Amino acid sequence: MKNPNDLIKIPDEKKIRVIIDTDAACEADDPFAIAQALMSPKLIVKGILAEHFREPDSTQRSYDEIRTVLDAMEIDVPVFMGQNGPLEADSSVSPAAQFIIDEATGAGTGPLYILCQGAITNVAMALRTCPQLKEKIIIVWIGTHGIQNIGKPVPFREFNAGNDVTAANEVLQSGAKIWLIPSDVYTTINVSLAELKMKVEPYGKIGHHLYHNMIDYNLSDRASWTQGESWSLGDSPAIAVAINPGCGKFVEAPAPFVNEETGSESRADSPVIRVYTSVDSRFILEDFFAKLKLFFGE
């Protein structure tokens, strides 16, 4: 991959340290978000953490997919194995959780952004192990049904929170600085397979992988819930708001408490967090398409 810093010049003081936490092998949208982060010169990606998705060997599968993306982009970033399942199934401190602690409490300047695209188990374990960590990190999480439907029946079981409800509530109630991107926002990043065929597949090994990984998943039984010839790149907003926190609208509100059905409940003593109410899909998608062409075009 061409060096992003050679093609897009930004002031060094605007750059931020980030860790990506991803259940990369779960569906087909995580690899798009990983690639966008790695092509963004503002983001100094210190490491990528494999997250489980509540299936046997899912952490290992996420790890392997992260490696596939890095190989296709011809880039080297440290990758760490996360917890082997929800908190109740794995009480050890994974290499991923330890890396969060080490990076956040190390010599780096400014807050460490953790961009979470799945269950939030690795972050929860890091906070369990080192509670003072909350003063040094900003957690950006794709998850929950947010605050729009507090106390109401859920439209569907929210996948990321539902894969570890205990971890979700421990993080949301931790007092850490959190930017939450809930389901009614992350599902708006809609793209057609035709557009991906034109704007993604032609660009290098990574373009080929992203497109065909999407097509293969879309043709599988696991994708019975999709619309057929379109997709929502629902993990990409985690990257976009780190690049530009103002690429959407947000409110400051008490953190939701997640019940077992993944509905949101209010708690009087919940800490206040940032909750995004919208994001700019044009900015998110066009930034990705432009970078892919810049870095992997002829």
PDB file of C-alpha atoms in Angstrom:
ATOM      1  CA  MET A   1       0.000   0.000   0.000  1.00  0.00           C
ATOM      2  CA  LYS A   2       1.164   3.525  -0.731  1.00  0.00           C
ATOM      3  CA  ASN A   3       1.983   5.511   2.396  1.00  0.00           C
ATOM      4  CA  PRO A   4      -1.088   7.581   3.398  1.00  0.00           C
ATOM      5  CA  ASN A   5       1.172  10.279   4.834  1.00  0.00           C
ATOM      6  CA  ASP A   6       2.784  10.748   1.413  1.00  0.00           C
ATOM      7  CA  LEU A   7      -0.541  11.355  -0.331  1.00  0.00           C
ATOM      8  CA  ILE A   8      -2.645  13.165   2.279  1.00  0.00           C
ATOM      9  CA  LYS A   9      -0.799  15.736   4.387  1.00  0.00           C
ATOM     10  CA  ILE A  10      -2.226  16.667   7.772  1.00  0.00           C
ATOM     11  CA  PRO A  11      -0.614  18.374  10.800  1.00  0.00           C
ATOM     12  CA  ASP A  12       1.036  15.944  13.188  1.00  0.00           C
ATOM     13  CA  GLU A  13      -0.774  17.512  16.132  1.00  0.00           C
ATOM     14  CA  LYS A  14      -4.125  16.489  14.609  1.00  0.00           C
ATOM     15  CA  LYS A  15      -3.220  12.795  14.563  1.00  0.00           C
ATOM     16  CA  ILE A  16      -4.633  10.469  17.227  1.00  0.00           C
ATOM     17  CA  ARG A  17      -3.680   7.069  18.605  1.00  0.00           C
ATOM     18  CA  VAL A  18      -6.281   4.380  18.001  1.00  0.00           C
ATOM     19  CA  ILE A  19      -6.852   0.701  18.658  1.00  0.00           C
ATOM     20  CA  ILE A  20      -9.379  -1.193  16.521  1.00  0.00           C
ATOM     21  CA  ASP A  21     -11.430  -3.885  18.292  1.00  0.00           C
ATOM     22  CA  THR A  22     -13.267  -6.030  15.757  1.00  0.00           C
ATOM     23  CA  ASP A  23     -15.219  -9.268  15.289  1.00  0.00           C
ATOM     24  CA  ALA A  24     -13.791  -9.218  11.783  1.00  0.00           C
ATOM     25  CA  ALA A  25     -14.954 -12.665  10.642  1.00  0.00           C
ATOM     26  CA  CYS A  26     -18.535 -12.308  11.821  1.00  0.00           C
ATOM     27  CA  GLU A  27     -20.020 -10.554   8.789  1.00  0.00           C
ATOM     28  CA  ALA A  28     -18.586  -8.733   5.787  1.00  0.00           C
ATOM     29  CA  ASP A  29     -18.540  -5.083   6.876  1.00  0.00           C
ATOM     30  CA  ASP A  30     -15.779  -5.121   9.537  1.00  0.00           C
ATOM     31  CA  PRO A  31     -12.967  -5.537   6.976  1.00  0.00           C
ATOM     32  CA  PHE A  32     -14.147  -2.375   5.189  1.00  0.00           C
ATOM     33  CA  ALA A  33     -13.840  -0.420   8.435  1.00  0.00           C
ATOM     34  CA  ILE A  34     -10.392  -1.863   9.182  1.00  0.00           C
ATOM     35  CA  ALA A  35      -9.171  -0.899   5.708  1.00  0.00           C
ATOM     36  CA  GLN A  36     -10.566   2.631   6.007  1.00  0.00           C
ATOM     37  CA  ALA A  37      -8.771   3.143   9.308  1.00  0.00           C
ATOM     38  CA  LEU A  38      -5.465   1.916   7.904  1.00  0.00           C
ATOM     39  CA  MET A  39      -5.754   4.299   4.930  1.00  0.00           C
ATOM     40  CA  SER A  40      -6.452   7.339   7.142  1.00  0.00           C
ATOM     41  CA  PRO A  41      -3.342   9.375   8.001  1.00  0.00           C
ATOM     42  CA  LYS A  42      -5.033  11.002  11.006  1.00  0.00           C
ATOM     43  CA  LEU A  43      -5.304   7.608  12.706  1.00  0.00           C
ATOM     44  CA  ILE A  44      -2.138   6.133  14.190  1.00  0.00           C
ATOM     45  CA  VAL A  45      -3.269   2.521  14.454  1.00  0.00           C
ATOM     46  CA  LYS A  46      -1.327   1.046  17.361  1.00  0.00           C
ATOM     47  CA  GLY A  47      -2.924  -2.392  17.199  1.00  0.00           C
ATOM     48  CA  ILE A  48      -5.949  -4.414  16.121  1.00  0.00           C
ATOM     49  CA  LEU A  49      -7.780  -6.649  18.596  1.00  0.00           C
ATOM     50  CA  ALA A  50      -9.690  -9.805  17.651  1.00  0.00           C
ATOM     51  CA  GLU A  51     -13.152  -9.869  19.254  1.00  0.00           C
ATOM     52  CA  HIS A  52     -15.396 -12.905  19.693  1.00  0.00           C
ATOM     53  CA  PHE A  53     -18.928 -13.144  18.334  1.00  0.00           C
ATOM     54  CA  ARG A  54     -20.220 -15.798  20.732  1.00  0.00           C
ATOM     55  CA  GLU A  55     -19.411 -18.794  18.558  1.00  0.00           C
ATOM     56  CA  PRO A  56     -16.739 -21.465  19.078  1.00  0.00           C
ATOM     57  CA  ASP A  57     -13.338 -20.301  17.837  1.00  0.00           C
ATOM     58  CA  SER A  58     -14.834 -16.953  16.774  1.00  0.00           C
ATOM     59  CA  THR A  59     -11.951 -14.966  18.288  1.00  0.00           C
ATOM     60  CA  GLN A  60      -9.476 -17.019  16.264  1.00  0.00           C
ATOM     61  CA  ARG A  61     -11.570 -16.549  13.134  1.00  0.00           C
ATOM     62  CA  SER A  62     -11.601 -12.786  13.691  1.00  0.00           C
ATOM     63  CA  TYR A  63      -7.829 -12.851  14.208  1.00  0.00           C
ATOM     64  CA  ASP A  64      -7.334 -14.740  10.942  1.00  0.00           C
ATOM     65  CA  GLU A  65      -9.541 -12.308   9.004  1.00  0.00           C
ATOM     66  CA  ILE A  66      -7.620  -9.322  10.389  1.00  0.00           C
ATOM     67  CA  ARG A  67      -4.423 -10.966   9.156  1.00  0.00           C
ATOM     68  CA  THR A  68      -5.995 -11.525   5.743  1.00  0.00           C
ATOM     69  CA  VAL A  69      -6.853  -7.820   5.470  1.00  0.00           C
ATOM     70  CA  LEU A  70      -3.346  -6.776   6.510  1.00  0.00           C
ATOM     71  CA  ASP A  71      -1.747  -9.172   4.032  1.00  0.00           C
ATOM     72  CA  ALA A  72      -3.978  -7.900   1.219  1.00  0.00           C
ATOM     73  CA  MET A  73      -2.994  -4.313   2.061  1.00  0.00           C
ATOM     74  CA  GLU A  74       0.691  -5.258   2.457  1.00  0.00           C
ATOM     75  CA  ILE A  75       0.854  -3.507   5.806  1.00  0.00           C
ATOM     76  CA  ASP A  76       2.074  -4.657   9.216  1.00  0.00           C
ATOM     77  CA  VAL A  77       0.186  -3.739  12.393  1.00  0.00           C
ATOM     78  CA  PRO A  78       0.283  -5.672  15.691  1.00  0.00           C
ATOM     79  CA  VAL A  79      -2.722  -8.006  16.093  1.00  0.00           C
ATOM     80  CA  PHE A  80      -3.824  -9.439  19.455  1.00  0.00           C
ATOM     81  CA  MET A  81      -6.114 -12.300  20.447  1.00  0.00           C
ATOM     82  CA  GLY A  82      -9.039 -11.172  22.571  1.00  0.00           C
ATOM     83  CA  GLN A  83     -11.243 -12.923  25.113  1.00  0.00           C
ATOM     84  CA  ASN A  84     -12.444 -16.363  24.007  1.00  0.00           C
ATOM     85  CA  GLY A  85     -16.075 -15.478  24.666  1.00  0.00           C
ATOM     86  CA  PRO A  86     -18.291 -13.351  26.910  1.00  0.00           C
ATOM     87  CA  LEU A  87     -17.012 -12.323  30.322  1.00  0.00           C
ATOM     88  CA  GLU A  88     -18.801 -15.153  32.081  1.00  0.00           C
ATOM     89  CA  ALA A  89     -17.048 -17.666  29.813  1.00  0.00           C
ATOM     90  CA  ASP A  90     -13.503 -16.273  29.950  1.00  0.00           C
ATOM     91  CA  SER A  91     -12.240 -14.545  33.096  1.00  0.00           C
ATOM     92  CA  SER A  92      -8.581 -14.483  32.068  1.00  0.00           C
ATOM     93  CA  VAL A  93      -6.908 -11.306  30.847  1.00  0.00           C
ATOM     94  CA  SER A  94      -6.410 -11.760  27.117  1.00  0.00           C
ATOM     95  CA  PRO A  95      -3.463 -10.319  25.189  1.00  0.00           C
ATOM     96  CA  ALA A  96      -5.922  -7.811  23.681  1.00  0.00           C
ATOM     97  CA  ALA A  97      -7.130  -6.562  27.072  1.00  0.00           C
ATOM     98  CA  GLN A  98      -3.560  -6.313  28.308  1.00  0.00           C
ATOM     99  CA  PHE A  99      -2.528  -4.376  25.213  1.00  0.00           C
ATOM    100  CA  ILE A 100      -5.287  -1.811  25.869  1.00  0.00           C
ATOM    101  CA  ILE A 101      -3.941  -1.331  29.393  1.00  0.00           C
ATOM    102  CA  ASP A 102      -0.305  -1.124  28.305  1.00  0.00           C
ATOM    103  CA  GLU A 103      -0.951   1.313  25.452  1.00  0.00           C
ATOM    104  CA  ALA A 104      -3.273   3.570  27.455  1.00  0.00           C
ATOM    105  CA  THR A 105      -0.995   3.772  30.484  1.00  0.00           C
ATOM    106  CA  GLY A 106       2.233   4.027  28.494  1.00  0.00           C
ATOM    107  CA  ALA A 107       4.163   7.036  27.299  1.00  0.00           C
ATOM    108  CA  GLY A 108       1.800   8.135  24.530  1.00  0.00           C
ATOM    109  CA  THR A 109       0.333  11.617  24.638  1.00  0.00           C
ATOM    110  CA  GLY A 110      -3.356  12.453  24.478  1.00  0.00           C
ATOM    111  CA  PRO A 111      -6.252  10.027  24.903  1.00  0.00           C
ATOM    112  CA  LEU A 112      -6.232   6.585  23.343  1.00  0.00           C
ATOM    113  CA  TYR A 113      -9.264   5.979  21.120  1.00  0.00           C
ATOM    114  CA  ILE A 114     -10.621   2.430  21.081  1.00  0.00           C
ATOM    115  CA  LEU A 115     -12.803   1.906  18.012  1.00  0.00           C
ATOM    116  CA  CYS A 116     -15.121  -1.012  18.798  1.00  0.00           C
ATOM    117  CA  GLN A 117     -16.972  -2.891  16.056  1.00  0.00           C
ATOM    118  CA  GLY A 118     -18.508  -5.826  17.886  1.00  0.00           C
ATOM    119  CA  ALA A 119     -19.059  -7.102  21.390  1.00  0.00           C
ATOM    120  CA  ILE A 120     -17.177  -4.955  23.867  1.00  0.00           C
ATOM    121  CA  THR A 121     -15.708  -7.783  25.925  1.00  0.00           C
ATOM    122  CA  ASN A 122     -12.028  -6.911  25.464  1.00  0.00           C
ATOM    123  CA  VAL A 123     -12.565  -3.347  26.682  1.00  0.00           C
ATOM    124  CA  ALA A 124     -14.660  -4.536  29.614  1.00  0.00           C
ATOM    125  CA  MET A 125     -11.909  -6.919  30.736  1.00  0.00           C
ATOM    126  CA  ALA A 126      -9.324  -4.152  30.469  1.00  0.00           C
ATOM    127  CA  LEU A 127     -11.486  -1.876  32.636  1.00  0.00           C
ATOM    128  CA  ARG A 128     -12.077  -4.678  35.157  1.00  0.00           C
ATOM    129  CA  THR A 129      -8.361  -5.226  35.427  1.00  0.00           C
ATOM    130  CA  CYS A 130      -7.346  -1.569  35.496  1.00  0.00           C
ATOM    131  CA  PRO A 131     -10.286   0.689  36.490  1.00  0.00           C
ATOM    132  CA  GLN A 132      -8.161   3.857  36.331  1.00  0.00           C
ATOM    133  CA  LEU A 133      -7.905   3.194  32.609  1.00  0.00           C
ATOM    134  CA  LYS A 134     -11.173   5.070  32.131  1.00  0.00           C
ATOM    135  CA  GLU A 135      -9.356   8.402  32.554  1.00  0.00           C
ATOM    136  CA  LYS A 136      -7.072   7.718  29.585  1.00  0.00           C
ATOM    137  CA  ILE A 137      -9.349   6.366  26.849  1.00  0.00           C
ATOM    138  CA  ILE A 138     -12.207   7.346  24.559  1.00  0.00           C
ATOM    139  CA  ILE A 139     -14.390   4.386  23.600  1.00  0.00           C
ATOM    140  CA  VAL A 140     -16.216   4.604  20.261  1.00  0.00           C
ATOM    141  CA  TRP A 141     -18.726   1.763  20.087  1.00  0.00           C
ATOM    142  CA  ILE A 142     -21.040   0.478  17.381  1.00  0.00           C
ATOM    143  CA  GLY A 143     -23.704  -1.072  19.587  1.00  0.00           C
ATOM    144  CA  THR A 144     -27.009  -1.060  21.523  1.00  0.00           C
ATOM    145  CA  HIS A 145     -30.358   0.411  20.537  1.00  0.00           C
ATOM    146  CA  GLY A 146     -29.296   3.683  22.122  1.00  0.00           C
ATOM    147  CA  ILE A 147     -31.686   6.036  23.848  1.00  0.00           C
ATOM    148  CA  GLN A 148     -34.418   6.518  21.242  1.00  0.00           C
ATOM    149  CA  ASN A 149     -36.601   3.627  22.382  1.00  0.00           C
ATOM    150  CA  ILE A 150     -35.951   3.410  26.102  1.00  0.00           C
ATOM    151  CA  GLY A 151     -38.507   1.150  27.716  1.00  0.00           C
ATOM    152  CA  LYS A 152     -40.002   0.042  24.400  1.00  0.00           C
ATOM    153  CA  PRO A 153     -39.878  -3.389  22.694  1.00  0.00           C
ATOM    154  CA  VAL A 154     -36.737  -3.877  20.627  1.00  0.00           C
ATOM    155  CA  PRO A 155     -37.014  -3.949  16.804  1.00  0.00           C
ATOM    156  CA  PHE A 156     -34.443  -6.782  16.732  1.00  0.00           C
ATOM    157  CA  ARG A 157     -31.837  -8.276  19.031  1.00  0.00           C
ATOM    158  CA  GLU A 158     -28.908  -5.875  18.785  1.00  0.00           C
ATOM    159  CA  PHE A 159     -25.987  -8.089  17.850  1.00  0.00           C
ATOM    160  CA  ASN A 160     -23.000  -6.372  19.433  1.00  0.00           C
ATOM    161  CA  ALA A 161     -24.524  -5.696  22.837  1.00  0.00           C
ATOM    162  CA  GLY A 162     -26.311  -9.051  22.765  1.00  0.00           C
ATOM    163  CA  ASN A 163     -23.069 -10.974  22.375  1.00  0.00           C
ATOM    164  CA  ASP A 164     -22.018  -9.876  25.874  1.00  0.00           C
ATOM    165  CA  VAL A 165     -24.680  -7.947  27.790  1.00  0.00           C
ATOM    166  CA  THR A 166     -22.600  -8.016  30.974  1.00  0.00           C
ATOM    167  CA  ALA A 167     -19.643  -6.410  29.215  1.00  0.00           C
ATOM    168  CA  ALA A 168     -21.920  -3.844  27.572  1.00  0.00           C
ATOM    169  CA  ASN A 169     -23.264  -2.650  30.908  1.00  0.00           C
ATOM    170  CA  GLU A 170     -19.898  -2.692  32.656  1.00  0.00           C
ATOM    171  CA  VAL A 171     -18.456  -0.405  29.975  1.00  0.00           C
ATOM    172  CA  LEU A 172     -21.506   1.855  29.664  1.00  0.00           C
ATOM    173  CA  GLN A 173     -21.669   2.331  33.430  1.00  0.00           C
ATOM    174  CA  SER A 174     -17.894   2.640  33.932  1.00  0.00           C
ATOM    175  CA  GLY A 175     -17.663   6.424  33.757  1.00  0.00           C
ATOM    176  CA  ALA A 176     -15.259   6.238  30.809  1.00  0.00           C
ATOM    177  CA  LYS A 177     -15.678   8.712  27.972  1.00  0.00           C
ATOM    178  CA  ILE A 178     -17.900   6.926  25.439  1.00  0.00           C
ATOM    179  CA  TRP A 179     -19.140   7.853  21.960  1.00  0.00           C
ATOM    180  CA  LEU A 180     -22.023   5.475  21.279  1.00  0.00           C
ATOM    181  CA  ILE A 181     -23.282   4.808  17.738  1.00  0.00           C
ATOM    182  CA  PRO A 182     -26.569   2.878  18.140  1.00  0.00           C
ATOM    183  CA  SER A 183     -28.515   0.686  15.748  1.00  0.00           C
ATOM    184  CA  ASP A 184     -30.750   3.386  14.260  1.00  0.00           C
ATOM    185  CA  VAL A 185     -27.592   5.224  13.178  1.00  0.00           C
ATOM    186  CA  TYR A 186     -25.160   2.510  12.118  1.00  0.00           C
ATOM    187  CA  THR A 187     -27.762   0.836   9.884  1.00  0.00           C
ATOM    188  CA  THR A 188     -27.952   3.923   7.636  1.00  0.00           C
ATOM    189  CA  ILE A 189     -24.622   3.374   5.835  1.00  0.00           C
ATOM    190  CA  ASN A 190     -26.278   1.734   2.840  1.00  0.00           C
ATOM    191  CA  VAL A 191     -24.415   0.713  -0.289  1.00  0.00           C
ATOM    192  CA  SER A 192     -25.356  -1.427  -3.260  1.00  0.00           C
ATOM    193  CA  LEU A 193     -23.377  -4.436  -4.430  1.00  0.00           C
ATOM    194  CA  ALA A 194     -23.225  -2.793  -7.858  1.00  0.00           C
ATOM    195  CA  GLU A 195     -21.461   0.217  -6.369  1.00  0.00           C
ATOM    196  CA  LEU A 196     -18.994  -2.050  -4.553  1.00  0.00           C
ATOM    197  CA  LYS A 197     -18.355  -3.897  -7.828  1.00  0.00           C
ATOM    198  CA  MET A 198     -17.450  -0.609  -9.528  1.00  0.00           C
ATOM    199  CA  LYS A 199     -15.670   1.230  -6.704  1.00  0.00           C
ATOM    200  CA  VAL A 200     -14.039  -1.494  -4.610  1.00  0.00           C
ATOM    201  CA  GLU A 201     -13.276  -4.702  -6.528  1.00  0.00           C
ATOM    202  CA  PRO A 202     -10.845  -3.143  -9.067  1.00  0.00           C
ATOM    203  CA  TYR A 203      -8.459  -1.761  -6.446  1.00  0.00           C
ATOM    204  CA  GLY A 204      -5.739  -4.186  -5.528  1.00  0.00           C
ATOM    205  CA  LYS A 205      -5.812  -7.366  -3.499  1.00  0.00           C
ATOM    206  CA  ILE A 206      -7.715  -5.611  -0.750  1.00  0.00           C
ATOM    207  CA  GLY A 207     -10.455  -4.418  -3.108  1.00  0.00           C
ATOM    208  CA  HIS A 208     -10.807  -7.921  -4.514  1.00  0.00           C
ATOM    209  CA  HIS A 209     -10.966  -9.415  -1.019  1.00  0.00           C
ATOM    210  CA  LEU A 210     -13.461  -6.915   0.355  1.00  0.00           C
ATOM    211  CA  TYR A 211     -15.833  -7.337  -2.571  1.00  0.00           C
ATOM    212  CA  HIS A 212     -15.688 -11.120  -2.859  1.00  0.00           C
ATOM    213  CA  ASN A 213     -15.820 -11.626   0.894  1.00  0.00           C
ATOM    214  CA  MET A 214     -19.013  -9.569   0.833  1.00  0.00           C
ATOM    215  CA  ILE A 215     -20.467 -11.550  -2.104  1.00  0.00           C
ATOM    216  CA  ASP A 216     -19.611 -14.897  -0.512  1.00  0.00           C
ATOM    217  CA  TYR A 217     -21.266 -13.896   2.748  1.00  0.00           C
ATOM    218  CA  ASN A 218     -24.291 -12.476   0.948  1.00  0.00           C
ATOM    219  CA  LEU A 219     -24.803 -15.828  -0.822  1.00  0.00           C
ATOM    220  CA  SER A 220     -24.517 -17.829   2.397  1.00  0.00           C
ATOM    221  CA  ASP A 221     -27.271 -18.986   4.721  1.00  0.00           C
ATOM    222  CA  ARG A 222     -25.895 -16.618   7.370  1.00  0.00           C
ATOM    223  CA  ALA A 223     -27.088 -13.637   5.330  1.00  0.00           C
ATOM    224  CA  SER A 224     -30.766 -14.551   5.206  1.00  0.00           C
ATOM    225  CA  TRP A 225     -31.599 -11.239   6.901  1.00  0.00           C
ATOM    226  CA  THR A 226     -30.162  -9.025   4.134  1.00  0.00           C
ATOM    227  CA  GLN A 227     -32.116  -7.334   1.326  1.00  0.00           C
ATOM    228  CA  GLY A 228     -30.351  -9.181  -1.472  1.00  0.00           C
ATOM    229  CA  GLU A 229     -28.310  -6.670  -3.460  1.00  0.00           C
ATOM    230  CA  SER A 230     -27.388  -4.093  -0.859  1.00  0.00           C
ATOM    231  CA  TRP A 231     -25.563  -3.894   2.435  1.00  0.00           C
ATOM    232  CA  SER A 232     -25.097  -1.577   5.375  1.00  0.00           C
ATOM    233  CA  LEU A 233     -21.435  -0.910   6.191  1.00  0.00           C
ATOM    234  CA  GLY A 234     -22.472  -0.496   9.790  1.00  0.00           C
ATOM    235  CA  ASP A 235     -19.013  -0.662  11.361  1.00  0.00           C
ATOM    236  CA  SER A 236     -17.543   2.187   9.318  1.00  0.00           C
ATOM    237  CA  PRO A 237     -19.016   5.016  11.458  1.00  0.00           C
ATOM    238  CA  ALA A 238     -16.634   4.029  14.274  1.00  0.00           C
ATOM    239  CA  ILE A 239     -13.768   5.002  11.988  1.00  0.00           C
ATOM    240  CA  ALA A 240     -15.482   8.057  10.525  1.00  0.00           C
ATOM    241  CA  VAL A 241     -16.228   9.786  13.837  1.00  0.00           C
ATOM    242  CA  ALA A 242     -12.605   9.285  14.890  1.00  0.00           C
ATOM    243  CA  ILE A 243     -11.508  10.984  11.663  1.00  0.00           C
ATOM    244  CA  ASN A 244     -14.147  13.712  12.026  1.00  0.00           C
ATOM    245  CA  PRO A 245     -16.190  13.763  15.259  1.00  0.00           C
ATOM    246  CA  GLY A 246     -18.502  16.290  13.608  1.00  0.00           C
ATOM    247  CA  CYS A 247     -19.523  14.020  10.724  1.00  0.00           C
ATOM    248  CA  GLY A 248     -22.775  13.392  12.553  1.00  0.00           C
ATOM    249  CA  LYS A 249     -25.089  14.869  15.141  1.00  0.00           C
ATOM    250  CA  PHE A 250     -25.008  13.768  18.757  1.00  0.00           C
ATOM    251  CA  VAL A 251     -26.438  14.466  22.185  1.00  0.00           C
ATOM    252  CA  GLU A 252     -25.029  14.105  25.669  1.00  0.00           C
ATOM    253  CA  ALA A 253     -27.299  11.763  27.637  1.00  0.00           C
ATOM    254  CA  PRO A 254     -27.253   9.202  30.455  1.00  0.00           C
ATOM    255  CA  ALA A 255     -25.851   5.892  29.240  1.00  0.00           C
ATOM    256  CA  PRO A 256     -28.532   3.288  28.533  1.00  0.00           C
ATOM    257  CA  PHE A 257     -28.632   0.109  30.590  1.00  0.00           C
ATOM    258  CA  VAL A 258     -28.972  -2.932  28.314  1.00  0.00           C
ATOM    259  CA  ASN A 259     -31.413  -5.679  29.289  1.00  0.00           C
ATOM    260  CA  GLU A 260     -31.160  -9.314  28.223  1.00  0.00           C
ATOM    261  CA  GLU A 261     -33.340  -8.671  25.162  1.00  0.00           C
ATOM    262  CA  THR A 262     -30.914  -5.819  24.263  1.00  0.00           C
ATOM    263  CA  GLY A 263     -33.541  -3.174  24.904  1.00  0.00           C
ATOM    264  CA  SER A 264     -32.458   0.071  26.591  1.00  0.00           C
ATOM    265  CA  GLU A 265     -33.497   1.018  30.096  1.00  0.00           C
ATOM    266  CA  SER A 266     -32.795   4.216  32.006  1.00  0.00           C
ATOM    267  CA  ARG A 267     -30.966   4.291  35.325  1.00  0.00           C
ATOM    268  CA  ALA A 268     -30.953   7.388  37.493  1.00  0.00           C
ATOM    269  CA  ASP A 269     -27.264   7.084  38.316  1.00  0.00           C
ATOM    270  CA  SER A 270     -25.986   6.328  34.791  1.00  0.00           C
ATOM    271  CA  PRO A 271     -22.995   8.410  33.679  1.00  0.00           C
ATOM    272  CA  VAL A 272     -23.454  10.847  30.809  1.00  0.00           C
ATOM    273  CA  ILE A 273     -22.037   9.761  27.447  1.00  0.00           C
ATOM    274  CA  ARG A 274     -22.123  10.989  23.846  1.00  0.00           C
ATOM    275  CA  VAL A 275     -24.820   9.309  21.756  1.00  0.00           C
ATOM    276  CA  TYR A 276     -24.808   9.862  18.003  1.00  0.00           C
ATOM    277  CA  THR A 277     -28.248  10.461  16.505  1.00  0.00           C
ATOM    278  CA  SER A 278     -27.053  10.558  12.877  1.00  0.00           C
ATOM    279  CA  VAL A 279     -23.926  10.264  10.754  1.00  0.00           C
ATOM    280  CA  ASP A 280     -23.095  11.531   7.267  1.00  0.00           C
ATOM    281  CA  SER A 281     -23.146   8.436   5.054  1.00  0.00           C
ATOM    282  CA  ARG A 282     -21.874  10.434   2.062  1.00  0.00           C
ATOM    283  CA  PHE A 283     -18.746  11.464   3.962  1.00  0.00           C
ATOM    284  CA  ILE A 284     -18.147   7.946   5.266  1.00  0.00           C
ATOM    285  CA  LEU A 285     -18.559   6.130   1.954  1.00  0.00           C
ATOM    286  CA  GLU A 286     -16.900   8.684  -0.318  1.00  0.00           C
ATOM    287  CA  ASP A 287     -13.900   8.958   2.018  1.00  0.00           C
ATOM    288  CA  PHE A 288     -13.458   5.201   1.803  1.00  0.00           C
ATOM    289  CA  PHE A 289     -13.885   4.999  -1.975  1.00  0.00           C
ATOM    290  CA  ALA A 290     -11.488   7.916  -2.566  1.00  0.00           C
ATOM    291  CA  LYS A 291      -8.776   6.479  -0.330  1.00  0.00           C
ATOM    292  CA  LEU A 292      -9.056   3.050  -1.909  1.00  0.00           C
ATOM    293  CA  LYS A 293      -8.548   4.574  -5.352  1.00  0.00           C
ATOM    294  CA  LEU A 294      -5.680   6.784  -4.163  1.00  0.00           C
ATOM    295  CA  PHE A 295      -3.745   4.045  -2.442  1.00  0.00           C
ATOM    296  CA  PHE A 296      -4.497   1.050  -4.655  1.00  0.00           C
ATOM    297  CA  GLY A 297      -5.277   2.567  -8.050  1.00  0.00           C
ATOM    298  CA  GLU A 298      -2.866   2.507 -10.956  1.00  0.00           C
TER     299      GLU A 298
END
